[in-house]
mmCIF file of C-alpha atoms in Angstrom:
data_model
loop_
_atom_site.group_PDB
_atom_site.id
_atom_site.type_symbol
_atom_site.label_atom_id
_atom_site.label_comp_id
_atom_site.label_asym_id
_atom_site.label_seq_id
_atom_site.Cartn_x
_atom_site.Cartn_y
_atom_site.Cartn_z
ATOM 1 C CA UNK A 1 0.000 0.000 0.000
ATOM 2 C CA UNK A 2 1.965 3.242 -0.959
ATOM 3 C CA UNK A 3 2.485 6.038 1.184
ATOM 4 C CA UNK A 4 0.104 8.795 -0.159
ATOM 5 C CA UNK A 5 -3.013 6.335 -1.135
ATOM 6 C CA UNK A 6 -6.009 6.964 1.208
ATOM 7 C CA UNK A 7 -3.461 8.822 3.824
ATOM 8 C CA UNK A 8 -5.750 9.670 5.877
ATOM 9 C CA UNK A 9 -5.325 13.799 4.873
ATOM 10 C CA UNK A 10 -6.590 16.356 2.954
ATOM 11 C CA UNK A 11 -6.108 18.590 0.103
ATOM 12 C CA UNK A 12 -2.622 19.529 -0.590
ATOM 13 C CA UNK A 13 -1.322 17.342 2.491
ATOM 14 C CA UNK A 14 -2.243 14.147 0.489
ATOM 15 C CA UNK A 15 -0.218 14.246 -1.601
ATOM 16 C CA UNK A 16 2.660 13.851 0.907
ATOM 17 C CA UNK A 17 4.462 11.283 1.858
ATOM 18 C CA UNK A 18 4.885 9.693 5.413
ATOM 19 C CA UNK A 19 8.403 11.227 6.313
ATOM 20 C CA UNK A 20 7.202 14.356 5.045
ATOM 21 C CA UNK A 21 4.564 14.388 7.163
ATOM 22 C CA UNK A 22 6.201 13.195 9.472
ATOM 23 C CA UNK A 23 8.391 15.845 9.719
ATOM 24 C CA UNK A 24 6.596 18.060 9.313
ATOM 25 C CA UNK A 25 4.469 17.515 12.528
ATOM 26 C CA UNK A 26 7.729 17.848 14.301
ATOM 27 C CA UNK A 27 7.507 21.212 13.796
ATOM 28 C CA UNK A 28 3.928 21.703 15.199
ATOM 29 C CA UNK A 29 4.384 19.446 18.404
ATOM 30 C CA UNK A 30 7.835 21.176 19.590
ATOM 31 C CA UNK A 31 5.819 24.910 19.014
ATOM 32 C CA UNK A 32 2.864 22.850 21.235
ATOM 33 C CA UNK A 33 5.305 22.251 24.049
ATOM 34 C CA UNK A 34 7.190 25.539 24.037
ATOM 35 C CA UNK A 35 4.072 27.768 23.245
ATOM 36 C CA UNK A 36 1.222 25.878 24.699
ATOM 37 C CA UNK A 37 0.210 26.123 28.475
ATOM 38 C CA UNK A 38 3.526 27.222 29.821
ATOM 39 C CA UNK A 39 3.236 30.433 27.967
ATOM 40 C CA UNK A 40 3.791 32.601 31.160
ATOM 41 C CA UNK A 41 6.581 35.746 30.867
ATOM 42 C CA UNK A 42 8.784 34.432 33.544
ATOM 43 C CA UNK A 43 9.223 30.966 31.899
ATOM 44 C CA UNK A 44 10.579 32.632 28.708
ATOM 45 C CA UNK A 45 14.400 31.319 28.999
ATOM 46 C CA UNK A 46 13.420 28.289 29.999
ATOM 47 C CA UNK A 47 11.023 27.335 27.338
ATOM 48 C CA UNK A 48 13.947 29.046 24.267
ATOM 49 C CA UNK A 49 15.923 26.162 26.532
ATOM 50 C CA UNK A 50 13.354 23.542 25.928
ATOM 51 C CA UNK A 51 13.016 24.336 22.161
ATOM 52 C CA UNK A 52 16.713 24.604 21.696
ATOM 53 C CA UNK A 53 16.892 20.917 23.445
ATOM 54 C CA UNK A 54 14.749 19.273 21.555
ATOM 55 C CA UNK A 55 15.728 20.771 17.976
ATOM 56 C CA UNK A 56 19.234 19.754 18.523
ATOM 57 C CA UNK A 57 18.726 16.454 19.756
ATOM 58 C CA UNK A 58 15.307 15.088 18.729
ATOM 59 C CA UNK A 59 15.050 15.070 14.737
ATOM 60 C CA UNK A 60 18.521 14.212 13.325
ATOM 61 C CA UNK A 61 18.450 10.407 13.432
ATOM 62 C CA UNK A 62 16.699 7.963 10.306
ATOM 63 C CA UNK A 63 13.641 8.346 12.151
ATOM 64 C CA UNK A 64 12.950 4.601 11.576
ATOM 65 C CA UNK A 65 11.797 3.875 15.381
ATOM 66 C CA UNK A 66 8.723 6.789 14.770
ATOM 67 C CA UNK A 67 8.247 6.396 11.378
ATOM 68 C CA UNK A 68 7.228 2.423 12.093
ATOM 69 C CA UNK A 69 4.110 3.521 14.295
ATOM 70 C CA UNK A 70 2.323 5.003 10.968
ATOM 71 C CA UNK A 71 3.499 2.597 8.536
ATOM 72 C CA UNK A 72 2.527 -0.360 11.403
ATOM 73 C CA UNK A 73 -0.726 1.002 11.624
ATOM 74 C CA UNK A 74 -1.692 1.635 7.673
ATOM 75 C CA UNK A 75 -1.179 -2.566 7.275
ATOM 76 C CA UNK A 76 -3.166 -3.109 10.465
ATOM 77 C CA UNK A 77 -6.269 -0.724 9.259
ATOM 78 C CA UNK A 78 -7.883 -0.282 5.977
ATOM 79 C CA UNK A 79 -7.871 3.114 4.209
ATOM 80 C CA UNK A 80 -11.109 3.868 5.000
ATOM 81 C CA UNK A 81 -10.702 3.617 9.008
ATOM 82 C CA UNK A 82 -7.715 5.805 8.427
ATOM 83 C CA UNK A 83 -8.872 9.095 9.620
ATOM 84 C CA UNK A 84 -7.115 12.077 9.220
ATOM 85 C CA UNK A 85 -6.946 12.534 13.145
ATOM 86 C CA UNK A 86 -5.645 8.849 13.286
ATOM 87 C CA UNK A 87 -2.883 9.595 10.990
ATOM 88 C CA UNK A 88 -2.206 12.787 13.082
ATOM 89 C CA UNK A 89 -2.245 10.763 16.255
ATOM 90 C CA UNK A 90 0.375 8.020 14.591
ATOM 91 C CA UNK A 91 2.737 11.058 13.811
ATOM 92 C CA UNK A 92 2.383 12.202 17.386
ATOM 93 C CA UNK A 93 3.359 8.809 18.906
ATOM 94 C CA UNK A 94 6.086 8.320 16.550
ATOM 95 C CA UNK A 95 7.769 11.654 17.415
ATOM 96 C CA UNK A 96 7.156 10.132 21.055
ATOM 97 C CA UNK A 97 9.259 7.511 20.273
ATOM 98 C CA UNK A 98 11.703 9.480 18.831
ATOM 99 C CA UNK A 99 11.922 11.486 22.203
ATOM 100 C CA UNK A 100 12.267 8.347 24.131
ATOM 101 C CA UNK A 101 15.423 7.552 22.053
ATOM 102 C CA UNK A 102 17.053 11.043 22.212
ATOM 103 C CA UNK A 103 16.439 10.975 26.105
ATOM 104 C CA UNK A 104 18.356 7.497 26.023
ATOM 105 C CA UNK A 105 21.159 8.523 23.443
ATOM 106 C CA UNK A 106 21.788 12.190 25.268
ATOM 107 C CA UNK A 107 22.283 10.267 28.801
ATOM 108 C CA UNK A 108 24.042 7.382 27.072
ATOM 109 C CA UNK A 109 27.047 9.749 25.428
ATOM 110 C CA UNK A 110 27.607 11.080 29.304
ATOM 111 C CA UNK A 111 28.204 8.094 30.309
ATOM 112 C CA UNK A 112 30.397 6.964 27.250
ATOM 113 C CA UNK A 113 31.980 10.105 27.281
ATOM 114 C CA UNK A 114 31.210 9.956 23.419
ATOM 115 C CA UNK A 115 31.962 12.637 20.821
ATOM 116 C CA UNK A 116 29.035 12.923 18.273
ATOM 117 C CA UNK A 117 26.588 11.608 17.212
ATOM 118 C CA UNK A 118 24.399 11.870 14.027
ATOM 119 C CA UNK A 119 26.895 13.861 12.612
ATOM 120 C CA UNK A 120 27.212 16.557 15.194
ATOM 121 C CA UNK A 121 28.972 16.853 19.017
ATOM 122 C CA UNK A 122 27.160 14.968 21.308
ATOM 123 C CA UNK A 123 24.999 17.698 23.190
ATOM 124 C CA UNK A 124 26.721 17.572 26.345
ATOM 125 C CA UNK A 125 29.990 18.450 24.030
ATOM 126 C CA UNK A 126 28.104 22.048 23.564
ATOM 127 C CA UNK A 127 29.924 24.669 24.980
ATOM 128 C CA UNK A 128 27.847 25.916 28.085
ATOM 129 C CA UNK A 129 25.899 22.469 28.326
ATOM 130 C CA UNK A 130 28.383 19.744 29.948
ATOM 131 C CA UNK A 131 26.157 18.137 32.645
ATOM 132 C CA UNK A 132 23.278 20.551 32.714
ATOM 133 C CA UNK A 133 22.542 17.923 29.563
ATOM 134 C CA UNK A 134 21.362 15.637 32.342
ATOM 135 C CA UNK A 135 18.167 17.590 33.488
ATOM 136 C CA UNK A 136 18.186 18.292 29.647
ATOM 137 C CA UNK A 137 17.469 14.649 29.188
ATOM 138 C CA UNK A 138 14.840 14.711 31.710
ATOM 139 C CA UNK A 139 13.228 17.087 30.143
ATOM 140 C CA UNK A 140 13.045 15.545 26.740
ATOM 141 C CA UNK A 141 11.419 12.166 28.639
ATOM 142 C CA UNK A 142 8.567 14.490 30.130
ATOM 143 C CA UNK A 143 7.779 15.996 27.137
ATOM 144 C CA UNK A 144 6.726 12.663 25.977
ATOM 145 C CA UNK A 145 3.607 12.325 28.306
ATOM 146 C CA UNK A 146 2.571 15.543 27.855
ATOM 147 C CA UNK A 147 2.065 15.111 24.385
ATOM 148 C CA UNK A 148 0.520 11.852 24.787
ATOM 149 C CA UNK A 149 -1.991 13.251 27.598
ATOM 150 C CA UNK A 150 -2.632 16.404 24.960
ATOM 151 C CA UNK A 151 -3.348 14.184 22.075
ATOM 152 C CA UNK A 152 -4.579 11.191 23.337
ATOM 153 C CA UNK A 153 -6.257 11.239 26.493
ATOM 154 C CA UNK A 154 -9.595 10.643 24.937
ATOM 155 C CA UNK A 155 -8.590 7.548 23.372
ATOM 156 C CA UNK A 156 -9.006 4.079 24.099
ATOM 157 C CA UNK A 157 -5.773 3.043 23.928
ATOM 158 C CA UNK A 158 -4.102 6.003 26.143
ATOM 159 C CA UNK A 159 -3.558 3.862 29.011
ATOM 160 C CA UNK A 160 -2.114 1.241 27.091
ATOM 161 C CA UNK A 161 0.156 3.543 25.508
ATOM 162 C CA UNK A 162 1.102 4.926 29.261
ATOM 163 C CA UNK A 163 2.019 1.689 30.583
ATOM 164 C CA UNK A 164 3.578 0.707 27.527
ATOM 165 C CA UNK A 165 6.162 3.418 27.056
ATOM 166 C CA UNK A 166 6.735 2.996 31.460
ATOM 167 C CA UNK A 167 7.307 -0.626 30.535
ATOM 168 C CA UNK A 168 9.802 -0.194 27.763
ATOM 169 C CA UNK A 169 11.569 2.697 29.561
ATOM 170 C CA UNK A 170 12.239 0.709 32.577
ATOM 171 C CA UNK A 171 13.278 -2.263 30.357
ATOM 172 C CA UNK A 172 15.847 -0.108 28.364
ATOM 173 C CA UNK A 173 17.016 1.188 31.817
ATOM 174 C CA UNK A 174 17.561 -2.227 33.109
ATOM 175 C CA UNK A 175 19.543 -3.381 29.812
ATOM 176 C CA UNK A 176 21.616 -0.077 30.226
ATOM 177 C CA UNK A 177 22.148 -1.085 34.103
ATOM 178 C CA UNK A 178 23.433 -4.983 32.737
ATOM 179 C CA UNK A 179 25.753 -2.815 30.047
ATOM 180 C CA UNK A 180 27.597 -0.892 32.104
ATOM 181 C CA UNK A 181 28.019 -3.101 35.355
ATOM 182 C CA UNK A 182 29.303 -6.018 33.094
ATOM 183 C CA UNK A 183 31.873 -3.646 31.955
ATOM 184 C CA UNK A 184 32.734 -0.601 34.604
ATOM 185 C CA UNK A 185 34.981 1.913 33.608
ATOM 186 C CA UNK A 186 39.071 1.015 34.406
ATOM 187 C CA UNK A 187 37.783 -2.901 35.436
ATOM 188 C CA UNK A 188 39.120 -5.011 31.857
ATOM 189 C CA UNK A 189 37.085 -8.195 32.893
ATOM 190 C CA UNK A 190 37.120 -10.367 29.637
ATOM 191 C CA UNK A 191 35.358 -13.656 31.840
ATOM 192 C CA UNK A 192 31.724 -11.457 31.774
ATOM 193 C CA UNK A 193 31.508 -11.393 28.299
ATOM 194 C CA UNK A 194 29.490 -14.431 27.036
ATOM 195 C CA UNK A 195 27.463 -14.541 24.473
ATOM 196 C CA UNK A 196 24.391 -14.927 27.166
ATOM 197 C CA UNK A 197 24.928 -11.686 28.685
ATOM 198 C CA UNK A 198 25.618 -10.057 25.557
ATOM 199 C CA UNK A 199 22.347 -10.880 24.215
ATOM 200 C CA UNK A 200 19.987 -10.124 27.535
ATOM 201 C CA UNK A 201 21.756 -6.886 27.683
ATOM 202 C CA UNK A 202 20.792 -6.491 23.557
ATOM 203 C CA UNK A 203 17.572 -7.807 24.412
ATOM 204 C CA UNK A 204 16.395 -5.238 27.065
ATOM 205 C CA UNK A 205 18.956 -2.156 26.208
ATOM 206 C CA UNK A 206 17.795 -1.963 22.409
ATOM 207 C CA UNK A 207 15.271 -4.187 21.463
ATOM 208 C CA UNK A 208 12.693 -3.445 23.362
ATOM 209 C CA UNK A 209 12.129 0.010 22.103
ATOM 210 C CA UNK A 210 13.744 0.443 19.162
ATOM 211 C CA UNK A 211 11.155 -2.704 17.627
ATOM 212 C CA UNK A 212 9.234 -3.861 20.404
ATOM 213 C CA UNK A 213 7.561 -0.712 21.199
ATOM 214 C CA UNK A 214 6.368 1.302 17.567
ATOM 215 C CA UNK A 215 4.268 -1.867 16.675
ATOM 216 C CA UNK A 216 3.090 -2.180 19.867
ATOM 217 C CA UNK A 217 1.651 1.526 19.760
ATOM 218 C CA UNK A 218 0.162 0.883 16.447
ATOM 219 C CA UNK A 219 -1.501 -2.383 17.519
ATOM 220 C CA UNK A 220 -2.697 -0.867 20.342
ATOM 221 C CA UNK A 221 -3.979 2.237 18.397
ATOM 222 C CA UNK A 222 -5.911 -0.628 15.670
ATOM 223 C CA UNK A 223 -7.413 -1.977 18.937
ATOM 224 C CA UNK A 224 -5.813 -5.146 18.787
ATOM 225 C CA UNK A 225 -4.856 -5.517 22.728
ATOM 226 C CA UNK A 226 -4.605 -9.283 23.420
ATOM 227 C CA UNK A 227 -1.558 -10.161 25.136
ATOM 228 C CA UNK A 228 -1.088 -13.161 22.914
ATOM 229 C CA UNK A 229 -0.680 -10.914 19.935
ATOM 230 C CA UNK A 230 1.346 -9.067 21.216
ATOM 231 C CA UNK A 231 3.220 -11.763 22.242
ATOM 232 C CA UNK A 232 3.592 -13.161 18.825
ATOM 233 C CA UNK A 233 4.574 -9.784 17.712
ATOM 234 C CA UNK A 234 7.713 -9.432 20.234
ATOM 235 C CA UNK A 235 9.117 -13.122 19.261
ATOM 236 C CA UNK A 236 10.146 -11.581 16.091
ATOM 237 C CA UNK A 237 10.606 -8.071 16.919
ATOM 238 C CA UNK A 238 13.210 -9.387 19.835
ATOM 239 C CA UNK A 239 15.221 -11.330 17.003
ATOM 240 C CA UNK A 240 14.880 -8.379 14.882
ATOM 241 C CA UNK A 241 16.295 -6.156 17.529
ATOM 242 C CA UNK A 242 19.008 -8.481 18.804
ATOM 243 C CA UNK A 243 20.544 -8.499 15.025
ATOM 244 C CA UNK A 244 20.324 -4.687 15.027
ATOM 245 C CA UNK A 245 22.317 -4.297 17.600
ATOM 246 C CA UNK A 246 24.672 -6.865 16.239
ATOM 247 C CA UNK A 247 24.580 -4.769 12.787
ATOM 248 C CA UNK A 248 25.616 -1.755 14.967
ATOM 249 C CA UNK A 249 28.378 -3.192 16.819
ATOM 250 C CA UNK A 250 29.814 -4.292 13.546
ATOM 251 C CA UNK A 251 29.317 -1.001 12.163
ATOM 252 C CA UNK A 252 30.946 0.971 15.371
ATOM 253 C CA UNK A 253 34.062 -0.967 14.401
ATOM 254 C CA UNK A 254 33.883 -1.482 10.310
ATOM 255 C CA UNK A 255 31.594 1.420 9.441
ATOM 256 C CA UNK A 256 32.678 4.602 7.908
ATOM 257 C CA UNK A 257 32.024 7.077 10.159
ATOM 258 C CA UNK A 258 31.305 9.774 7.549
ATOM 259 C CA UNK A 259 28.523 7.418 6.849
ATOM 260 C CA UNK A 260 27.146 6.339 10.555
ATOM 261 C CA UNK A 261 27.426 9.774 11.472
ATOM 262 C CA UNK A 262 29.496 8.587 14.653
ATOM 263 C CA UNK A 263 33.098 7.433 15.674
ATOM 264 C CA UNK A 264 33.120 4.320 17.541
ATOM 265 C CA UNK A 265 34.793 3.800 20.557
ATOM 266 C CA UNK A 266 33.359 0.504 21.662
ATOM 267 C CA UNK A 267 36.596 -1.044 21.960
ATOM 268 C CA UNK A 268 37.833 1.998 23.968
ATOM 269 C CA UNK A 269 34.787 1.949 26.102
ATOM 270 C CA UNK A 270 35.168 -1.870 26.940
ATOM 271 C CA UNK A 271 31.875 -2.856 25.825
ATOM 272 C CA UNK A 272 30.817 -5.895 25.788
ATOM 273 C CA UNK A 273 29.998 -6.079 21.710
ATOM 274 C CA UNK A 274 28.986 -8.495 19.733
ATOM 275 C CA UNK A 275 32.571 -8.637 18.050
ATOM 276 C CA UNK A 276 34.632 -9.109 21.564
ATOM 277 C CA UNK A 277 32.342 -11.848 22.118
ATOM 278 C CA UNK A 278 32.269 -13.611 19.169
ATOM 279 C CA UNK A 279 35.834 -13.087 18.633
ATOM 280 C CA UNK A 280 36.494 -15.162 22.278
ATOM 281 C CA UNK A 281 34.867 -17.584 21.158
ATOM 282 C CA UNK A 282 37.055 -18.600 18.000
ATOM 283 C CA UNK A 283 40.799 -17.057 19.264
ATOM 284 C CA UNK A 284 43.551 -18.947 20.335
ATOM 285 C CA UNK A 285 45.300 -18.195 23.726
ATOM 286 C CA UNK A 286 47.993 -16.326 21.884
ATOM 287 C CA UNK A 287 44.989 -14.361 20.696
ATOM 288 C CA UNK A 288 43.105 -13.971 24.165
ATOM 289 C CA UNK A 289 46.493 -12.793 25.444
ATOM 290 C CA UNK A 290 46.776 -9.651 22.823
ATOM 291 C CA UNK A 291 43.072 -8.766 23.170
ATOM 292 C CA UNK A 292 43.793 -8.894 27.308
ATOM 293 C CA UNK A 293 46.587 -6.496 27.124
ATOM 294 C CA UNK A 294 44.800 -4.204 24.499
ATOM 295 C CA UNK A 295 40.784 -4.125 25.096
ATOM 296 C CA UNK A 296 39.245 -1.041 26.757
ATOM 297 C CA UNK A 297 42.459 1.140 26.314
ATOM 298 C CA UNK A 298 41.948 4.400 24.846
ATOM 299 C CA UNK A 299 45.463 5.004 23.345
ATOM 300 C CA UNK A 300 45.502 4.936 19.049
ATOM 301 C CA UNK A 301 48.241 1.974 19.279
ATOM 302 C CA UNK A 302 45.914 -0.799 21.544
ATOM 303 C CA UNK A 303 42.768 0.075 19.184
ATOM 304 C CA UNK A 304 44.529 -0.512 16.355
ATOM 305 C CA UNK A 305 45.826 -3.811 17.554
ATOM 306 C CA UNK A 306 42.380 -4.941 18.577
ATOM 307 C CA UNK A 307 40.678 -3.798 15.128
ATOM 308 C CA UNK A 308 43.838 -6.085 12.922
ATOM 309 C CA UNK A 309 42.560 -8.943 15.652
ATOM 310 C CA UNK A 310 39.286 -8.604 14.636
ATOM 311 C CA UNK A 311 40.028 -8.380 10.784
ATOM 312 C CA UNK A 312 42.842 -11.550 11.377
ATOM 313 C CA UNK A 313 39.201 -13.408 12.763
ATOM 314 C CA UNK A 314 38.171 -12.711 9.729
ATOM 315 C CA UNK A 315 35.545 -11.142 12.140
ATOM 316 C CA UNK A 316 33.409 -9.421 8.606
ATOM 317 C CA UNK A 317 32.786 -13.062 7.370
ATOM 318 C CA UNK A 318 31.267 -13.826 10.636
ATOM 319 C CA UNK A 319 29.467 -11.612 10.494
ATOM 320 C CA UNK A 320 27.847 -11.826 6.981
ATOM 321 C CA UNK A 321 27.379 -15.167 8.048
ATOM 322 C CA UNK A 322 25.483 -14.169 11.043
ATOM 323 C CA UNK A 323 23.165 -11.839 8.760
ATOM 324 C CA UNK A 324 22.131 -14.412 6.237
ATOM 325 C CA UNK A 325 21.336 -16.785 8.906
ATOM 326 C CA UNK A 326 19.577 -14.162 11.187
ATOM 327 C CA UNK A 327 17.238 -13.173 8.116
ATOM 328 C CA UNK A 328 16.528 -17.022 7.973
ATOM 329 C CA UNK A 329 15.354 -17.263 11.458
ATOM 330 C CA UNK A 330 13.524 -14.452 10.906
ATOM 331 C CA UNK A 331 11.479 -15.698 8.144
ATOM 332 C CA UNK A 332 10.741 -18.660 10.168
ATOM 333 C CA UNK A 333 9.272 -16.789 13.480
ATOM 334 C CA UNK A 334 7.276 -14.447 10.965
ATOM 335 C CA UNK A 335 5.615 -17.893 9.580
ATOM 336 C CA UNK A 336 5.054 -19.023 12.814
ATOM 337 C CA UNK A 337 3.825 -16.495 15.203
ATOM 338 C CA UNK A 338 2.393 -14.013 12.722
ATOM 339 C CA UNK A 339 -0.990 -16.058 11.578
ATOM 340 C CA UNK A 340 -3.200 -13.239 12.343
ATOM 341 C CA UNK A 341 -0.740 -10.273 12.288
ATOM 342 C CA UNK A 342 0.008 -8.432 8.598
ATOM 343 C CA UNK A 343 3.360 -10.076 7.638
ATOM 344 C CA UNK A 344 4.350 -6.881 5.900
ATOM 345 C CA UNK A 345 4.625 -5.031 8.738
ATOM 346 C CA UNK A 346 7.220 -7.258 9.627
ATOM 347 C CA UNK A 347 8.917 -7.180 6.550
ATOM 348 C CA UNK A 348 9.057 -3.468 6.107
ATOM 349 C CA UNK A 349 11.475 -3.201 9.681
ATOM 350 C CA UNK A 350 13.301 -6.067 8.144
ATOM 351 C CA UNK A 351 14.079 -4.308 4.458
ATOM 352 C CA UNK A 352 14.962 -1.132 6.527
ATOM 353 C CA UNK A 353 17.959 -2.757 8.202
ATOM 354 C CA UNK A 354 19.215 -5.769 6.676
ATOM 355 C CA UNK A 355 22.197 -4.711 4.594
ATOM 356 C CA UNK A 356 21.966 -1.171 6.400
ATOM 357 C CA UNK A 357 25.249 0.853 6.469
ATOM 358 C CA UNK A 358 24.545 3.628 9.067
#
């Protein structure tokens, strides 16, 4: 079903296409938070603040995560139930999403002490921000349920959409909590990686929300709200997610960072990637030894030794390998558990990042 049949708009609007409407409600919900009901004088600096937050940090990425919730929902509904104010309500929740992420990613590059990301200095990095960006990330997680009490409180699904982004948040939270105590900062522990905490901290820090959680909305919005459905919907989005996150370890190491927009520094960071992992499983002691003395230092010469490691793994075939066979499994759980669920819906995340780059 393309983009601009039956969307769900008028006039000139119809003729656009889901990312540009999409962003182009951006626009209208970031003037509804900074000019709505906090329009008092003394609140002035704070609300440029808010809008100044939220430009920088909420719109840059591929907007895949939001964009999901309105193409979800146009395989789960017919045209004709697609309402303009349904559409309208999809883009909201999507840019909700979208919020949730950039309140994870701005806390996340504290903590990493990262440089950019999406092509820009992380927003701590901005001079006169440093760890004000903190509360700054607060703010961008309340301005989630604001929006979602402003444009949805009359709807059915509201409270499902309440406890579902709680749920999610406090999921991500706990896969963050896994990440970082499984590798602290100055503590070169090589013994906690294994593949089985690699992939619950995959499981709960990224998959969650980044797959999990826009179909979920957009079931919930098409009224479908039986657990077992959406059940059937997160044993695929979970594998989905988990090779993701595989795709973007790879890339932190392999991609170009003109490309991803960021420079990795998962081997300085001493996080426990899918490469380190997979690459302890196949070394040789003489190997083991090398990546000991080398993994989780920040100096040029140790990367450099860990990265010809990895390539002297041949650590790119394994992966490829992984893909092909991770698109397989895939196509199996989508057979099984998605009887009553629109297989495309499943298949559109998949085309998005199979083969992905950035």
């Amino acid at each position: 079903m393309g983009d601009t049949v039956c969307n769900g708009t008028h006039s000139k609007k119809a003729l656009l296409s889901d990312p540009q409407l999409f962003d182009a409600k951006f626009e209208e919900l970031v003037a509804e938070l900074t000019e709505g009901d906090l329009q008092y004088p003394e609140l002035a600096d704070f609300l440029n603040r808010l809008r100044e937050i939220l430009n920088y940090n909420v719109p840059g990425g591929k907007k895949n995560r939001g964009l999901s919730v309105i193409g979800s929902l146009r395989e789960l509904l017919p045209p004709c139930q697609l309402s303009q104010d349904t559409v309208q309500k999809a883009l909201v929740v999507g840019w909700c999403i979208e919020m949730l992420q950039a309140f994870f990613l701005m806390a996340d590059d504290i903590m990493d002490a990262s440089v950019t990301r999406r092509g820009q200095p992380c927003w701590y990095k901005r001079d006169g921000i440093g760890l004000d960006a903190i509360n700054d990330s607060f703010l961008v997680e309340s301005s989630i349920y604001r929006l979602l009490r402003r444009q949805c409180r009359d709807q059915p699904y509201y409270v499902h959409l309440l406890e579902l982004f709680n749920e999610v948040t406090f999921q991500t939270e706990l896969g963050q909590t896994l990440d970082l105590i499984t590798a602290p900062p100055g503590q070169i522990d090589l013994n906690r990686f294994t593949m089985e905490r690699y992939k619950t901290i995959v499981k709960y820090k990224t998959a969650f929300y980044s797959f999990y959680l826009p179909v979920a909305s957009a079931m919930y919005m098409a009224g479908i709200d039986s657990e077992e459905e959406h059940n059937n919907a997160k044993h695929i989005l979970l594998e989905m997610g988990e090779f993701f996150q595989i795709q973007d370890d790879f890339l932190d190491c392999f991609g170009d960072p003109a490309v991803t927009g960021k420079i990795g520094t998962d081997i300085q960071d001493n996080k426990c990637s899918w490469l380190v992992v997979k690459a302890l499983e196949v070394m040789t002691p003489e190997q083991r030894s090398v990546l000991e003395a080398c993994y989780g230092r920040k100096d040029e010469a140790s990367v450099a030794k860990v990265k010809e490691l990895y390539n002297a793994l041949q650590m790119p075939m394994l992966y490829n390998t992984y893909e092909e066979e991770s698109y397989q499994r895939l196509q199996k759980l989508i057979a099984q558990h998605a009887q009553n669920l629109p297989h495309s819906i499943f298949l559109n995340f998949a085309k998005k990042i199979y083969k992905r780059n950035k």
